[in-house]
Amino acid sequence: QVQLVESGGGLVQAGGSLRLSCAASGRTFSSYAMAWFRQAPGKEREFVAGIRWNGGNTYYADSVKGRFTISRDNAKNTVYLQMNSLKPEDTAVYYCAAGLIPGQNGRYDYWGQGTQVTVSS
């Protein structure tokens, strides 16, 4: 069982940066692939970024490539999402997820409660 708690969301102006964190409980965190998803009002949840259990491979949605960076610290049971050059269309609730199959089409069995990111124009 893995419990996930996101933090770091907030209100930022377009062009600004935010860093999201996702703290995981459980001794098996390092066994899981991790990912960030987001859901904007009236839209379906979409994949944003993912990372393999050892950080060796990362995956990004085309809409965030070159602006967002996912990383993880297995010693701290934490995964991060550094978001730069934010745009109003990045406004959404961001969710952290854990699973055994990484990537945009991976399988994620555990989810956090989400953190709101609002980008003003």
PDB file of C-alpha atoms in Angstrom:
ATOM      1  CA  GLN A   1       0.000   0.000   0.000  1.00  0.00           C
ATOM      2  CA  VAL A   2       1.269   3.459  -0.898  1.00  0.00           C
ATOM      3  CA  GLN A   3      -0.199   6.753   0.279  1.00  0.00           C
ATOM      4  CA  LEU A   4       0.618   9.894  -1.654  1.00  0.00           C
ATOM      5  CA  VAL A   5       0.392  13.520  -0.531  1.00  0.00           C
ATOM      6  CA  GLU A   6       0.999  16.363  -2.956  1.00  0.00           C
ATOM      7  CA  SER A   7       2.126  19.866  -2.053  1.00  0.00           C
ATOM      8  CA  GLY A   8       3.509  22.974  -3.695  1.00  0.00           C
ATOM      9  CA  GLY A   9       0.554  24.140  -5.732  1.00  0.00           C
ATOM     10  CA  GLY A  10      -0.589  27.729  -5.789  1.00  0.00           C
ATOM     11  CA  LEU A  11      -1.223  30.832  -7.848  1.00  0.00           C
ATOM     12  CA  VAL A  12       1.497  32.063 -10.188  1.00  0.00           C
ATOM     13  CA  GLN A  13       1.690  34.497 -13.067  1.00  0.00           C
ATOM     14  CA  ALA A  14       2.279  33.307 -16.600  1.00  0.00           C
ATOM     15  CA  GLY A  15       5.969  32.733 -17.195  1.00  0.00           C
ATOM     16  CA  GLY A  16       6.575  31.851 -13.568  1.00  0.00           C
ATOM     17  CA  SER A  17       7.631  28.618 -11.921  1.00  0.00           C
ATOM     18  CA  LEU A  18       6.355  26.203  -9.321  1.00  0.00           C
ATOM     19  CA  ARG A  19       7.744  23.014  -7.847  1.00  0.00           C
ATOM     20  CA  LEU A  20       5.328  20.295  -6.852  1.00  0.00           C
ATOM     21  CA  SER A  21       6.262  17.591  -4.382  1.00  0.00           C
ATOM     22  CA  CYS A  22       4.655  14.245  -3.715  1.00  0.00           C
ATOM     23  CA  ALA A  23       5.552  12.492  -0.485  1.00  0.00           C
ATOM     24  CA  ALA A  24       4.911   8.768  -0.361  1.00  0.00           C
ATOM     25  CA  SER A  25       4.472   6.512   2.609  1.00  0.00           C
ATOM     26  CA  GLY A  26       5.492   2.884   2.586  1.00  0.00           C
ATOM     27  CA  ARG A  27       8.776   1.073   2.342  1.00  0.00           C
ATOM     28  CA  THR A  28       8.322   0.057  -1.280  1.00  0.00           C
ATOM     29  CA  PHE A  29       8.318   3.531  -2.837  1.00  0.00           C
ATOM     30  CA  SER A  30      11.499   2.820  -4.770  1.00  0.00           C
ATOM     31  CA  SER A  31       9.784  -0.120  -6.483  1.00  0.00           C
ATOM     32  CA  TYR A  32       7.175   2.055  -8.143  1.00  0.00           C
ATOM     33  CA  ALA A  33       7.081   4.101 -11.259  1.00  0.00           C
ATOM     34  CA  MET A  34       5.725   7.555 -10.496  1.00  0.00           C
ATOM     35  CA  ALA A  35       3.818  10.055 -12.544  1.00  0.00           C
ATOM     36  CA  TRP A  36       2.048  13.362 -12.515  1.00  0.00           C
ATOM     37  CA  PHE A  37      -1.364  13.836 -14.078  1.00  0.00           C
ATOM     38  CA  ARG A  38      -3.570  16.904 -14.236  1.00  0.00           C
ATOM     39  CA  GLN A  39      -7.220  17.691 -14.696  1.00  0.00           C
ATOM     40  CA  ALA A  40      -8.553  21.043 -15.757  1.00  0.00           C
ATOM     41  CA  PRO A  41     -12.202  22.049 -15.221  1.00  0.00           C
ATOM     42  CA  GLY A  42     -14.434  20.356 -17.736  1.00  0.00           C
ATOM     43  CA  LYS A  43     -11.616  18.247 -19.143  1.00  0.00           C
ATOM     44  CA  GLU A  44     -10.441  14.689 -18.701  1.00  0.00           C
ATOM     45  CA  ARG A  45      -7.457  13.866 -16.583  1.00  0.00           C
ATOM     46  CA  GLU A  46      -4.286  13.804 -18.658  1.00  0.00           C
ATOM     47  CA  PHE A  47      -0.767  12.475 -18.253  1.00  0.00           C
ATOM     48  CA  VAL A  48       1.873  15.131 -17.634  1.00  0.00           C
ATOM     49  CA  ALA A  49       5.135  13.375 -16.768  1.00  0.00           C
ATOM     50  CA  GLY A  50       6.414  10.017 -15.545  1.00  0.00           C
ATOM     51  CA  ILE A  51       9.579   8.458 -14.205  1.00  0.00           C
ATOM     52  CA  ARG A  52      10.778   4.886 -13.779  1.00  0.00           C
ATOM     53  CA  TRP A  53      11.486   3.395 -10.377  1.00  0.00           C
ATOM     54  CA  ASN A  54      15.195   4.205 -10.587  1.00  0.00           C
ATOM     55  CA  GLY A  55      14.860   7.533 -12.355  1.00  0.00           C
ATOM     56  CA  GLY A  56      16.540   6.094 -15.407  1.00  0.00           C
ATOM     57  CA  ASN A  57      13.800   7.054 -17.856  1.00  0.00           C
ATOM     58  CA  THR A  58      11.439   9.967 -17.911  1.00  0.00           C
ATOM     59  CA  TYR A  59       8.354  10.592 -20.008  1.00  0.00           C
ATOM     60  CA  TYR A  60       6.557  13.819 -20.857  1.00  0.00           C
ATOM     61  CA  ALA A  61       3.421  14.969 -22.567  1.00  0.00           C
ATOM     62  CA  ASP A  62       4.192  17.018 -25.650  1.00  0.00           C
ATOM     63  CA  SER A  63       2.493  20.034 -24.099  1.00  0.00           C
ATOM     64  CA  VAL A  64       5.049  20.239 -21.271  1.00  0.00           C
ATOM     65  CA  LYS A  65       8.277  19.033 -22.900  1.00  0.00           C
ATOM     66  CA  GLY A  66      11.095  21.488 -22.340  1.00  0.00           C
ATOM     67  CA  ARG A  67       9.207  23.284 -19.566  1.00  0.00           C
ATOM     68  CA  PHE A  68       8.548  20.632 -16.909  1.00  0.00           C
ATOM     69  CA  THR A  69      11.008  18.250 -15.265  1.00  0.00           C
ATOM     70  CA  ILE A  70      10.122  15.213 -13.189  1.00  0.00           C
ATOM     71  CA  SER A  71      12.593  13.811 -10.683  1.00  0.00           C
ATOM     72  CA  ARG A  72      12.593  11.570  -7.647  1.00  0.00           C
ATOM     73  CA  ASP A  73      14.545  11.046  -4.459  1.00  0.00           C
ATOM     74  CA  ASN A  74      14.037   7.483  -3.290  1.00  0.00           C
ATOM     75  CA  ALA A  75      15.855   8.180  -0.036  1.00  0.00           C
ATOM     76  CA  LYS A  76      13.179  10.759   0.783  1.00  0.00           C
ATOM     77  CA  ASN A  77      10.255   8.838  -0.745  1.00  0.00           C
ATOM     78  CA  THR A  78       9.463  11.921  -2.793  1.00  0.00           C
ATOM     79  CA  VAL A  79       8.839  12.737  -6.421  1.00  0.00           C
ATOM     80  CA  TYR A  80       8.985  16.285  -7.780  1.00  0.00           C
ATOM     81  CA  LEU A  81       7.642  18.211 -10.724  1.00  0.00           C
ATOM     82  CA  GLN A  82       9.525  21.379 -11.577  1.00  0.00           C
ATOM     83  CA  MET A  83       7.316  23.548 -13.734  1.00  0.00           C
ATOM     84  CA  ASN A  84       8.852  26.493 -15.581  1.00  0.00           C
ATOM     85  CA  SER A  85       7.487  28.944 -18.125  1.00  0.00           C
ATOM     86  CA  LEU A  86       3.984  28.282 -16.894  1.00  0.00           C
ATOM     87  CA  LYS A  87       1.036  29.134 -19.113  1.00  0.00           C
ATOM     88  CA  PRO A  88      -2.602  29.771 -18.258  1.00  0.00           C
ATOM     89  CA  GLU A  89      -3.465  26.470 -19.939  1.00  0.00           C
ATOM     90  CA  ASP A  90      -1.394  24.671 -17.294  1.00  0.00           C
ATOM     91  CA  THR A  91      -4.071  25.583 -14.764  1.00  0.00           C
ATOM     92  CA  ALA A  92      -5.417  22.347 -13.290  1.00  0.00           C
ATOM     93  CA  VAL A  93      -5.465  20.076 -10.292  1.00  0.00           C
ATOM     94  CA  TYR A  94      -2.235  18.094 -10.367  1.00  0.00           C
ATOM     95  CA  TYR A  95      -2.214  14.515  -9.112  1.00  0.00           C
ATOM     96  CA  CYS A  96       0.639  12.265  -8.159  1.00  0.00           C
ATOM     97  CA  ALA A  97       0.348   8.565  -9.013  1.00  0.00           C
ATOM     98  CA  ALA A  98       2.307   5.376  -8.358  1.00  0.00           C
ATOM     99  CA  GLY A  99       2.292   2.105 -10.235  1.00  0.00           C
ATOM    100  CA  LEU A 100       4.305  -0.767 -11.611  1.00  0.00           C
ATOM    101  CA  ILE A 101       4.143   0.062 -15.311  1.00  0.00           C
ATOM    102  CA  PRO A 102       5.684   3.432 -16.205  1.00  0.00           C
ATOM    103  CA  GLY A 103       4.965   5.897 -18.945  1.00  0.00           C
ATOM    104  CA  GLN A 104       2.047   7.701 -20.477  1.00  0.00           C
ATOM    105  CA  ASN A 105       0.176   4.452 -21.004  1.00  0.00           C
ATOM    106  CA  GLY A 106       1.350   2.912 -17.775  1.00  0.00           C
ATOM    107  CA  ARG A 107      -0.697   1.451 -14.996  1.00  0.00           C
ATOM    108  CA  TYR A 108      -1.057   3.492 -11.834  1.00  0.00           C
ATOM    109  CA  ASP A 109      -2.721   1.967  -8.807  1.00  0.00           C
ATOM    110  CA  TYR A 110      -2.270   4.677  -6.181  1.00  0.00           C
ATOM    111  CA  TRP A 111      -3.285   8.320  -6.365  1.00  0.00           C
ATOM    112  CA  GLY A 112      -2.927  11.413  -4.256  1.00  0.00           C
ATOM    113  CA  GLN A 113      -5.673  13.919  -3.476  1.00  0.00           C
ATOM    114  CA  GLY A 114      -4.293  16.552  -5.811  1.00  0.00           C
ATOM    115  CA  THR A 115      -2.945  20.080  -5.540  1.00  0.00           C
ATOM    116  CA  GLN A 116      -4.332  23.103  -7.364  1.00  0.00           C
ATOM    117  CA  VAL A 117      -2.126  25.030  -9.776  1.00  0.00           C
ATOM    118  CA  THR A 118      -3.512  28.292 -11.138  1.00  0.00           C
ATOM    119  CA  VAL A 119      -1.626  30.337 -13.719  1.00  0.00           C
ATOM    120  CA  SER A 120      -2.871  33.862 -14.278  1.00  0.00           C
ATOM    121  CA  SER A 121      -2.381  35.714 -17.565  1.00  0.00           C
TER     122      SER A 121
END
